Amino acid sequence: MENGKVVEIKELYFKYPDGSDVLKGINFSISRGESVGIIGPNGAGKSTLLLNLNGILIGNGQIRIMGMELNKKNLKEIREKIGIVFQNPDDQLFCPTVWEDVAFGPQNMGFSEDDISKRVREAMGTVRLSGFEKRSPHHLSLGEKKRVSLATVLSMTPDIIAFDEPSSNLDPNSQKLLIHAIKALSSTKIVVTHDLYLAGDICSRLIILFDGEIVADGEAKEILGNQELLNRYGLPFGDRCKICSVNIDSSQDTLKSM
């Protein structure tokens, strides 16, 4: 990884069994520490692209993660480098307690009990849910579930964290809390979303995916400031809502009261 690129994708194509071409020659790279948003309308191929990054789906082309070429032989190692937080937290939470869910990854990686406990404590502290360890994940609010899902990834300390539609179905306050947790992470971040306000708040760079192809790639401010470009690809973005100006101080107060 001498070039500093933690993700490199070259000529990635993906077709579903029904013959639908979803990804049509994707090329881009991401440097260490970047926060990159992949935006586009529904059906653009965003989630399919995300699932190709750690081998849940495997298309044709080349993907390198932390300098390693993704293939069936090294999927375990790749998945230790890049963690995915799914859109639906119920796809990620399946244990009787929050502690067991967050500990599941480190346990399977063979860490000692002391290391596992430390990782769980640190991950739960990062998402501001310390004290929730004995709770049942199925009795939590959606916003709390999404933050526990993030903790299950953080406990494995991946170099890259990818999010699939993190703000979907959240009320405004839960969205602010999740945004704050994501922005506080030092990991390289990839955020797949059609929520332009969230993308503009979290990401410094945006890639527009449309009909399986990259049609724009640039600084977030430039992309979001180009109304003609956004309209062309079905991404209206007006002045009606400014999530980009979330008041983090008020979010901090809410977090401290939990």
PDB file of C-alpha atoms in Angstrom:
ATOM      1  CA  MET A   1       0.000   0.000   0.000  1.00  0.00           C
ATOM      2  CA  GLU A   2       2.861   2.318  -0.869  1.00  0.00           C
ATOM      3  CA  ASN A   3       0.623   4.781  -2.703  1.00  0.00           C
ATOM      4  CA  GLY A   4      -1.513   5.447   0.390  1.00  0.00           C
ATOM      5  CA  LYS A   5      -4.638   4.094  -1.289  1.00  0.00           C
ATOM      6  CA  VAL A   6      -6.688   1.933   1.086  1.00  0.00           C
ATOM      7  CA  VAL A   7      -9.358   1.145  -1.528  1.00  0.00           C
ATOM      8  CA  GLU A   8      -8.639   0.701  -5.237  1.00  0.00           C
ATOM      9  CA  ILE A   9     -11.293  -0.405  -7.717  1.00  0.00           C
ATOM     10  CA  LYS A  10     -10.560  -1.019 -11.388  1.00  0.00           C
ATOM     11  CA  GLU A  11     -13.091  -1.906 -14.077  1.00  0.00           C
ATOM     12  CA  LEU A  12     -15.625  -3.437 -11.670  1.00  0.00           C
ATOM     13  CA  TYR A  13     -18.674  -4.973 -13.333  1.00  0.00           C
ATOM     14  CA  PHE A  14     -21.511  -6.781 -11.600  1.00  0.00           C
ATOM     15  CA  LYS A  15     -24.526  -8.570 -13.042  1.00  0.00           C
ATOM     16  CA  TYR A  16     -27.297 -10.262 -11.058  1.00  0.00           C
ATOM     17  CA  PRO A  17     -28.490 -13.762 -12.037  1.00  0.00           C
ATOM     18  CA  ASP A  18     -31.532 -12.304 -13.811  1.00  0.00           C
ATOM     19  CA  GLY A  19     -29.158 -10.596 -16.233  1.00  0.00           C
ATOM     20  CA  SER A  20     -29.463  -7.071 -14.808  1.00  0.00           C
ATOM     21  CA  ASP A  21     -26.245  -5.076 -15.283  1.00  0.00           C
ATOM     22  CA  VAL A  22     -25.864  -3.157 -12.025  1.00  0.00           C
ATOM     23  CA  LEU A  23     -22.230  -1.996 -12.088  1.00  0.00           C
ATOM     24  CA  LYS A  24     -20.716  -1.026 -15.433  1.00  0.00           C
ATOM     25  CA  GLY A  25     -16.994  -0.462 -15.195  1.00  0.00           C
ATOM     26  CA  ILE A  26     -16.423   1.273 -11.849  1.00  0.00           C
ATOM     27  CA  ASN A  27     -13.035   2.922 -11.275  1.00  0.00           C
ATOM     28  CA  PHE A  28     -11.991   4.930  -8.212  1.00  0.00           C
ATOM     29  CA  SER A  29      -9.632   4.893  -5.241  1.00  0.00           C
ATOM     30  CA  ILE A  30      -9.807   6.147  -1.658  1.00  0.00           C
ATOM     31  CA  SER A  31      -6.875   7.375   0.413  1.00  0.00           C
ATOM     32  CA  ARG A  32      -6.302   6.651   4.081  1.00  0.00           C
ATOM     33  CA  GLY A  33      -8.392   8.900   6.324  1.00  0.00           C
ATOM     34  CA  GLU A  34     -10.793  10.119   3.626  1.00  0.00           C
ATOM     35  CA  SER A  35     -14.535  10.378   4.213  1.00  0.00           C
ATOM     36  CA  VAL A  36     -16.182   9.559   0.897  1.00  0.00           C
ATOM     37  CA  GLY A  37     -19.893   9.621   0.139  1.00  0.00           C
ATOM     38  CA  ILE A  38     -21.347   7.522  -2.661  1.00  0.00           C
ATOM     39  CA  ILE A  39     -24.619   9.156  -3.613  1.00  0.00           C
ATOM     40  CA  GLY A  40     -27.240   8.561  -6.238  1.00  0.00           C
ATOM     41  CA  PRO A  41     -30.939   7.806  -6.678  1.00  0.00           C
ATOM     42  CA  ASN A  42     -32.501   4.490  -5.706  1.00  0.00           C
ATOM     43  CA  GLY A  43     -31.438   1.738  -8.074  1.00  0.00           C
ATOM     44  CA  ALA A  44     -28.140   3.402  -9.021  1.00  0.00           C
ATOM     45  CA  GLY A  45     -26.099   0.436  -7.728  1.00  0.00           C
ATOM     46  CA  LYS A  46     -24.818   2.001  -4.496  1.00  0.00           C
ATOM     47  CA  SER A  47     -25.537  -0.906  -2.150  1.00  0.00           C
ATOM     48  CA  THR A  48     -24.338  -3.444  -4.718  1.00  0.00           C
ATOM     49  CA  LEU A  49     -21.045  -1.568  -4.939  1.00  0.00           C
ATOM     50  CA  LEU A  50     -20.726  -1.538  -1.148  1.00  0.00           C
ATOM     51  CA  LEU A  51     -21.298  -5.291  -0.878  1.00  0.00           C
ATOM     52  CA  ASN A  52     -18.558  -5.914  -3.428  1.00  0.00           C
ATOM     53  CA  LEU A  53     -16.014  -4.171  -1.201  1.00  0.00           C
ATOM     54  CA  ASN A  54     -15.695  -7.059   1.250  1.00  0.00           C
ATOM     55  CA  GLY A  55     -16.774  -9.959  -0.919  1.00  0.00           C
ATOM     56  CA  ILE A  56     -20.399 -10.373   0.121  1.00  0.00           C
ATOM     57  CA  LEU A  57     -20.978  -9.988  -3.608  1.00  0.00           C
ATOM     58  CA  ILE A  58     -18.213 -10.689  -6.107  1.00  0.00           C
ATOM     59  CA  GLY A  59     -18.213  -9.097  -9.543  1.00  0.00           C
ATOM     60  CA  ASN A  60     -15.711  -8.946 -12.375  1.00  0.00           C
ATOM     61  CA  GLY A  61     -12.800  -6.551 -12.058  1.00  0.00           C
ATOM     62  CA  GLN A  62     -10.149  -5.774  -9.475  1.00  0.00           C
ATOM     63  CA  ILE A  63     -10.646  -4.594  -5.898  1.00  0.00           C
ATOM     64  CA  ARG A  64      -7.717  -3.963  -3.568  1.00  0.00           C
ATOM     65  CA  ILE A  65      -8.275  -3.294   0.135  1.00  0.00           C
ATOM     66  CA  MET A  66      -5.277  -2.079   2.153  1.00  0.00           C
ATOM     67  CA  GLY A  67      -3.051  -3.238  -0.700  1.00  0.00           C
ATOM     68  CA  MET A  68      -4.536  -6.758  -0.811  1.00  0.00           C
ATOM     69  CA  GLU A  69      -6.407  -7.955  -3.880  1.00  0.00           C
ATOM     70  CA  LEU A  70      -9.841  -9.192  -2.866  1.00  0.00           C
ATOM     71  CA  ASN A  71     -10.412 -12.838  -3.714  1.00  0.00           C
ATOM     72  CA  LYS A  72     -12.093 -15.877  -2.181  1.00  0.00           C
ATOM     73  CA  LYS A  73      -8.868 -16.994  -0.491  1.00  0.00           C
ATOM     74  CA  ASN A  74      -8.398 -13.880   1.646  1.00  0.00           C
ATOM     75  CA  LEU A  75     -11.996 -12.879   2.469  1.00  0.00           C
ATOM     76  CA  LYS A  76     -11.449 -13.348   6.218  1.00  0.00           C
ATOM     77  CA  GLU A  77      -8.438 -11.048   6.203  1.00  0.00           C
ATOM     78  CA  ILE A  78     -10.198  -8.479   3.996  1.00  0.00           C
ATOM     79  CA  ARG A  79     -13.234  -8.444   6.305  1.00  0.00           C
ATOM     80  CA  GLU A  80     -10.963  -7.646   9.237  1.00  0.00           C
ATOM     81  CA  LYS A  81      -9.792  -4.563   7.324  1.00  0.00           C
ATOM     82  CA  ILE A  82     -13.182  -3.225   6.167  1.00  0.00           C
ATOM     83  CA  GLY A  83     -16.348  -3.384   8.240  1.00  0.00           C
ATOM     84  CA  ILE A  84     -19.835  -2.707   6.915  1.00  0.00           C
ATOM     85  CA  VAL A  85     -22.691  -1.196   8.931  1.00  0.00           C
ATOM     86  CA  PHE A  86     -25.840  -2.373   7.196  1.00  0.00           C
ATOM     87  CA  GLN A  87     -28.946  -0.284   6.557  1.00  0.00           C
ATOM     88  CA  ASN A  88     -31.145  -2.561   8.673  1.00  0.00           C
ATOM     89  CA  PRO A  89     -29.569  -3.139  12.114  1.00  0.00           C
ATOM     90  CA  ASP A  90     -31.620  -6.308  12.574  1.00  0.00           C
ATOM     91  CA  ASP A  91     -29.387  -7.856   9.897  1.00  0.00           C
ATOM     92  CA  GLN A  92     -26.436  -7.300  12.247  1.00  0.00           C
ATOM     93  CA  LEU A  93     -27.882  -7.879  15.724  1.00  0.00           C
ATOM     94  CA  PHE A  94     -28.814 -11.465  16.536  1.00  0.00           C
ATOM     95  CA  CYS A  95     -27.621 -12.202  20.088  1.00  0.00           C
ATOM     96  CA  PRO A  96     -29.663 -12.070  23.325  1.00  0.00           C
ATOM     97  CA  THR A  97     -27.711  -9.094  24.701  1.00  0.00           C
ATOM     98  CA  VAL A  98     -25.906  -6.064  23.333  1.00  0.00           C
ATOM     99  CA  TRP A  99     -22.641  -7.234  24.954  1.00  0.00           C
ATOM    100  CA  GLU A 100     -22.777 -10.551  23.114  1.00  0.00           C
ATOM    101  CA  ASP A 101     -23.434  -8.835  19.787  1.00  0.00           C
ATOM    102  CA  VAL A 102     -20.526  -6.413  20.185  1.00  0.00           C
ATOM    103  CA  ALA A 103     -18.220  -9.169  21.474  1.00  0.00           C
ATOM    104  CA  PHE A 104     -19.115 -11.606  18.680  1.00  0.00           C
ATOM    105  CA  GLY A 105     -16.527 -10.357  16.174  1.00  0.00           C
ATOM    106  CA  PRO A 106     -13.535 -10.204  18.543  1.00  0.00           C
ATOM    107  CA  GLN A 107     -14.437 -13.646  19.918  1.00  0.00           C
ATOM    108  CA  ASN A 108     -14.347 -15.121  16.438  1.00  0.00           C
ATOM    109  CA  MET A 109     -11.035 -13.375  15.799  1.00  0.00           C
ATOM    110  CA  GLY A 110      -9.563 -15.295  18.767  1.00  0.00           C
ATOM    111  CA  PHE A 111      -8.873 -12.456  21.195  1.00  0.00           C
ATOM    112  CA  SER A 112      -8.494 -13.095  24.929  1.00  0.00           C
ATOM    113  CA  GLU A 113     -11.381 -12.417  27.284  1.00  0.00           C
ATOM    114  CA  ASP A 114      -9.603  -9.326  28.645  1.00  0.00           C
ATOM    115  CA  ASP A 115      -9.078  -7.946  25.144  1.00  0.00           C
ATOM    116  CA  ILE A 116     -12.678  -8.702  24.212  1.00  0.00           C
ATOM    117  CA  SER A 117     -14.008  -6.881  27.283  1.00  0.00           C
ATOM    118  CA  LYS A 118     -11.777  -3.901  26.542  1.00  0.00           C
ATOM    119  CA  ARG A 119     -12.927  -3.760  22.926  1.00  0.00           C
ATOM    120  CA  VAL A 120     -16.596  -3.944  23.923  1.00  0.00           C
ATOM    121  CA  ARG A 121     -16.194  -1.170  26.505  1.00  0.00           C
ATOM    122  CA  GLU A 122     -14.360   1.095  24.071  1.00  0.00           C
ATOM    123  CA  ALA A 123     -16.821   0.490  21.236  1.00  0.00           C
ATOM    124  CA  MET A 124     -19.842   1.129  23.444  1.00  0.00           C
ATOM    125  CA  GLY A 125     -18.232   4.267  24.804  1.00  0.00           C
ATOM    126  CA  THR A 126     -17.555   5.566  21.301  1.00  0.00           C
ATOM    127  CA  VAL A 127     -21.240   5.280  20.337  1.00  0.00           C
ATOM    128  CA  ARG A 128     -22.269   6.737  23.728  1.00  0.00           C
ATOM    129  CA  LEU A 129     -24.166   3.626  24.837  1.00  0.00           C
ATOM    130  CA  SER A 130     -22.094   2.565  27.857  1.00  0.00           C
ATOM    131  CA  GLY A 131     -24.409   0.777  30.298  1.00  0.00           C
ATOM    132  CA  PHE A 132     -26.493  -0.811  27.551  1.00  0.00           C
ATOM    133  CA  GLU A 133     -24.414  -4.013  27.505  1.00  0.00           C
ATOM    134  CA  LYS A 134     -26.996  -6.183  29.306  1.00  0.00           C
ATOM    135  CA  ARG A 135     -29.936  -4.826  27.320  1.00  0.00           C
ATOM    136  CA  SER A 136     -31.679  -6.871  24.655  1.00  0.00           C
ATOM    137  CA  PRO A 137     -30.925  -5.282  21.246  1.00  0.00           C
ATOM    138  CA  HIS A 138     -34.450  -6.069  20.125  1.00  0.00           C
ATOM    139  CA  HIS A 139     -35.892  -3.766  22.800  1.00  0.00           C
ATOM    140  CA  LEU A 140     -33.868  -0.738  21.729  1.00  0.00           C
ATOM    141  CA  SER A 141     -35.028   2.141  19.568  1.00  0.00           C
ATOM    142  CA  LEU A 142     -33.998   2.139  15.913  1.00  0.00           C
ATOM    143  CA  GLY A 143     -31.427   4.864  16.555  1.00  0.00           C
ATOM    144  CA  GLU A 144     -29.917   2.894  19.441  1.00  0.00           C
ATOM    145  CA  LYS A 145     -29.862  -0.269  17.318  1.00  0.00           C
ATOM    146  CA  LYS A 146     -27.976   1.553  14.577  1.00  0.00           C
ATOM    147  CA  ARG A 147     -25.365   2.746  17.050  1.00  0.00           C
ATOM    148  CA  VAL A 148     -25.011  -0.766  18.504  1.00  0.00           C
ATOM    149  CA  SER A 149     -24.535  -2.041  14.928  1.00  0.00           C
ATOM    150  CA  LEU A 150     -21.719   0.468  14.556  1.00  0.00           C
ATOM    151  CA  ALA A 151     -20.241  -0.763  17.849  1.00  0.00           C
ATOM    152  CA  THR A 152     -20.195  -4.362  16.524  1.00  0.00           C
ATOM    153  CA  VAL A 153     -17.942  -3.124  13.724  1.00  0.00           C
ATOM    154  CA  LEU A 154     -15.812  -0.849  15.911  1.00  0.00           C
ATOM    155  CA  SER A 155     -14.996  -3.732  18.271  1.00  0.00           C
ATOM    156  CA  MET A 156     -13.036  -5.341  15.425  1.00  0.00           C
ATOM    157  CA  THR A 157     -11.028  -2.110  14.854  1.00  0.00           C
ATOM    158  CA  PRO A 158     -11.167  -2.137  11.038  1.00  0.00           C
ATOM    159  CA  ASP A 159      -9.123   0.350   9.025  1.00  0.00           C
ATOM    160  CA  ILE A 160     -12.163   1.205   6.877  1.00  0.00           C
ATOM    161  CA  ILE A 161     -15.818   1.483   7.884  1.00  0.00           C
ATOM    162  CA  ALA A 162     -18.556   1.532   5.253  1.00  0.00           C
ATOM    163  CA  PHE A 163     -22.144   2.603   5.978  1.00  0.00           C
ATOM    164  CA  ASP A 164     -25.205   1.666   3.935  1.00  0.00           C
ATOM    165  CA  GLU A 165     -27.904   4.370   4.217  1.00  0.00           C
ATOM    166  CA  PRO A 166     -27.103   5.139   7.891  1.00  0.00           C
ATOM    167  CA  SER A 167     -29.815   7.787   8.329  1.00  0.00           C
ATOM    168  CA  SER A 168     -32.741   5.851   6.844  1.00  0.00           C
ATOM    169  CA  ASN A 169     -35.930   5.915   8.947  1.00  0.00           C
ATOM    170  CA  LEU A 170     -34.337   7.852  11.811  1.00  0.00           C
ATOM    171  CA  ASP A 171     -36.008  10.780  13.567  1.00  0.00           C
ATOM    172  CA  PRO A 172     -34.007  14.042  13.529  1.00  0.00           C
ATOM    173  CA  ASN A 173     -32.519  13.659  17.015  1.00  0.00           C
ATOM    174  CA  SER A 174     -31.439  10.034  16.423  1.00  0.00           C
ATOM    175  CA  GLN A 175     -29.926  11.152  13.143  1.00  0.00           C
ATOM    176  CA  LYS A 176     -27.900  13.875  14.877  1.00  0.00           C
ATOM    177  CA  LEU A 177     -26.568  11.397  17.443  1.00  0.00           C
ATOM    178  CA  LEU A 178     -25.525   8.937  14.751  1.00  0.00           C
ATOM    179  CA  ILE A 179     -23.909  11.661  12.640  1.00  0.00           C
ATOM    180  CA  HIS A 180     -21.905  12.789  15.660  1.00  0.00           C
ATOM    181  CA  ALA A 181     -20.707   9.217  16.313  1.00  0.00           C
ATOM    182  CA  ILE A 182     -19.672   8.733  12.684  1.00  0.00           C
ATOM    183  CA  LYS A 183     -17.868  12.076  12.424  1.00  0.00           C
ATOM    184  CA  ALA A 184     -15.867  11.293  15.570  1.00  0.00           C
ATOM    185  CA  LEU A 185     -14.297   8.197  13.979  1.00  0.00           C
ATOM    186  CA  SER A 186     -10.711   8.438  12.763  1.00  0.00           C
ATOM    187  CA  SER A 187     -11.117   5.485  10.372  1.00  0.00           C
ATOM    188  CA  THR A 188     -11.428   5.878   6.630  1.00  0.00           C
ATOM    189  CA  LYS A 189     -15.166   6.185   6.000  1.00  0.00           C
ATOM    190  CA  ILE A 190     -17.364   5.283   3.034  1.00  0.00           C
ATOM    191  CA  VAL A 191     -20.984   6.413   3.273  1.00  0.00           C
ATOM    192  CA  VAL A 192     -23.533   5.113   0.782  1.00  0.00           C
ATOM    193  CA  THR A 193     -26.625   7.298   0.880  1.00  0.00           C
ATOM    194  CA  HIS A 194     -29.230   9.211  -1.075  1.00  0.00           C
ATOM    195  CA  ASP A 195     -29.440  11.691   1.843  1.00  0.00           C
ATOM    196  CA  LEU A 196     -27.447  14.629   0.502  1.00  0.00           C
ATOM    197  CA  TYR A 197     -27.654  16.583   3.757  1.00  0.00           C
ATOM    198  CA  LEU A 198     -26.014  13.769   5.697  1.00  0.00           C
ATOM    199  CA  ALA A 199     -23.448  13.244   2.937  1.00  0.00           C
ATOM    200  CA  GLY A 200     -22.520  16.911   3.004  1.00  0.00           C
ATOM    201  CA  ASP A 201     -22.123  16.875   6.783  1.00  0.00           C
ATOM    202  CA  ILE A 202     -19.949  13.760   7.027  1.00  0.00           C
ATOM    203  CA  CYS A 203     -18.036  13.570   3.757  1.00  0.00           C
ATOM    204  CA  SER A 204     -15.371  15.771   2.205  1.00  0.00           C
ATOM    205  CA  ARG A 205     -15.648  14.006  -1.169  1.00  0.00           C
ATOM    206  CA  LEU A 206     -18.678  12.743  -3.085  1.00  0.00           C
ATOM    207  CA  ILE A 207     -19.047  10.251  -5.914  1.00  0.00           C
ATOM    208  CA  ILE A 208     -22.296  10.240  -7.885  1.00  0.00           C
ATOM    209  CA  LEU A 209     -23.372   6.821  -9.101  1.00  0.00           C
ATOM    210  CA  PHE A 210     -26.089   6.719 -11.755  1.00  0.00           C
ATOM    211  CA  ASP A 211     -27.337   3.655 -13.617  1.00  0.00           C
ATOM    212  CA  GLY A 212     -24.275   1.676 -12.529  1.00  0.00           C
ATOM    213  CA  GLU A 213     -21.694   4.254 -13.652  1.00  0.00           C
ATOM    214  CA  ILE A 214     -19.723   7.009 -11.943  1.00  0.00           C
ATOM    215  CA  VAL A 215     -20.870  10.312 -13.440  1.00  0.00           C
ATOM    216  CA  ALA A 216     -19.133  12.729 -11.037  1.00  0.00           C
ATOM    217  CA  ASP A 217     -16.372  12.619  -8.428  1.00  0.00           C
ATOM    218  CA  GLY A 218     -15.200  15.676  -6.519  1.00  0.00           C
ATOM    219  CA  GLU A 219     -15.197  17.779  -3.380  1.00  0.00           C
ATOM    220  CA  ALA A 220     -18.487  17.657  -1.506  1.00  0.00           C
ATOM    221  CA  LYS A 221     -18.935  21.442  -1.547  1.00  0.00           C
ATOM    222  CA  GLU A 222     -18.479  21.574  -5.307  1.00  0.00           C
ATOM    223  CA  ILE A 223     -20.832  18.659  -5.994  1.00  0.00           C
ATOM    224  CA  LEU A 224     -23.563  19.943  -3.679  1.00  0.00           C
ATOM    225  CA  GLY A 225     -23.179  23.459  -5.055  1.00  0.00           C
ATOM    226  CA  ASN A 226     -23.860  22.296  -8.610  1.00  0.00           C
ATOM    227  CA  GLN A 227     -27.658  22.249  -8.719  1.00  0.00           C
ATOM    228  CA  GLU A 228     -27.749  21.535 -12.458  1.00  0.00           C
ATOM    229  CA  LEU A 229     -25.585  18.430 -11.984  1.00  0.00           C
ATOM    230  CA  LEU A 230     -27.700  17.172  -9.084  1.00  0.00           C
ATOM    231  CA  ASN A 231     -30.961  17.735 -10.939  1.00  0.00           C
ATOM    232  CA  ARG A 232     -29.621  15.931 -14.001  1.00  0.00           C
ATOM    233  CA  TYR A 233     -29.162  12.777 -11.937  1.00  0.00           C
ATOM    234  CA  GLY A 234     -32.321  12.989  -9.849  1.00  0.00           C
ATOM    235  CA  LEU A 235     -30.736  14.447  -6.714  1.00  0.00           C
ATOM    236  CA  PRO A 236     -32.595  17.645  -5.813  1.00  0.00           C
ATOM    237  CA  PHE A 237     -30.845  19.619  -3.098  1.00  0.00           C
ATOM    238  CA  GLY A 238     -32.322  22.917  -1.991  1.00  0.00           C
ATOM    239  CA  ASP A 239     -32.049  25.256   0.973  1.00  0.00           C
ATOM    240  CA  ARG A 240     -35.023  23.848   2.856  1.00  0.00           C
ATOM    241  CA  CYS A 241     -32.971  21.746   5.289  1.00  0.00           C
ATOM    242  CA  LYS A 242     -29.460  22.329   6.539  1.00  0.00           C
ATOM    243  CA  ILE A 243     -28.273  19.137   8.191  1.00  0.00           C
ATOM    244  CA  CYS A 244     -24.799  20.340   7.252  1.00  0.00           C
ATOM    245  CA  SER A 245     -25.164  22.846  10.111  1.00  0.00           C
ATOM    246  CA  VAL A 246     -26.084  20.308  12.816  1.00  0.00           C
ATOM    247  CA  ASN A 247     -25.535  21.768  16.270  1.00  0.00           C
ATOM    248  CA  ILE A 248     -23.048  19.293  17.714  1.00  0.00           C
ATOM    249  CA  ASP A 249     -23.053  21.064  21.099  1.00  0.00           C
ATOM    250  CA  SER A 250     -26.740  20.254  21.565  1.00  0.00           C
ATOM    251  CA  SER A 251     -26.075  16.698  20.436  1.00  0.00           C
ATOM    252  CA  GLN A 252     -23.317  16.434  23.038  1.00  0.00           C
ATOM    253  CA  ASP A 253     -25.742  17.571  25.756  1.00  0.00           C
ATOM    254  CA  THR A 254     -28.219  14.914  24.693  1.00  0.00           C
ATOM    255  CA  LEU A 255     -25.499  12.256  24.657  1.00  0.00           C
ATOM    256  CA  LYS A 256     -24.300  13.173  28.146  1.00  0.00           C
ATOM    257  CA  SER A 257     -27.829  12.813  29.503  1.00  0.00           C
ATOM    258  CA  MET A 258     -28.163   9.231  28.243  1.00  0.00           C
TER     259      MET A 258
END
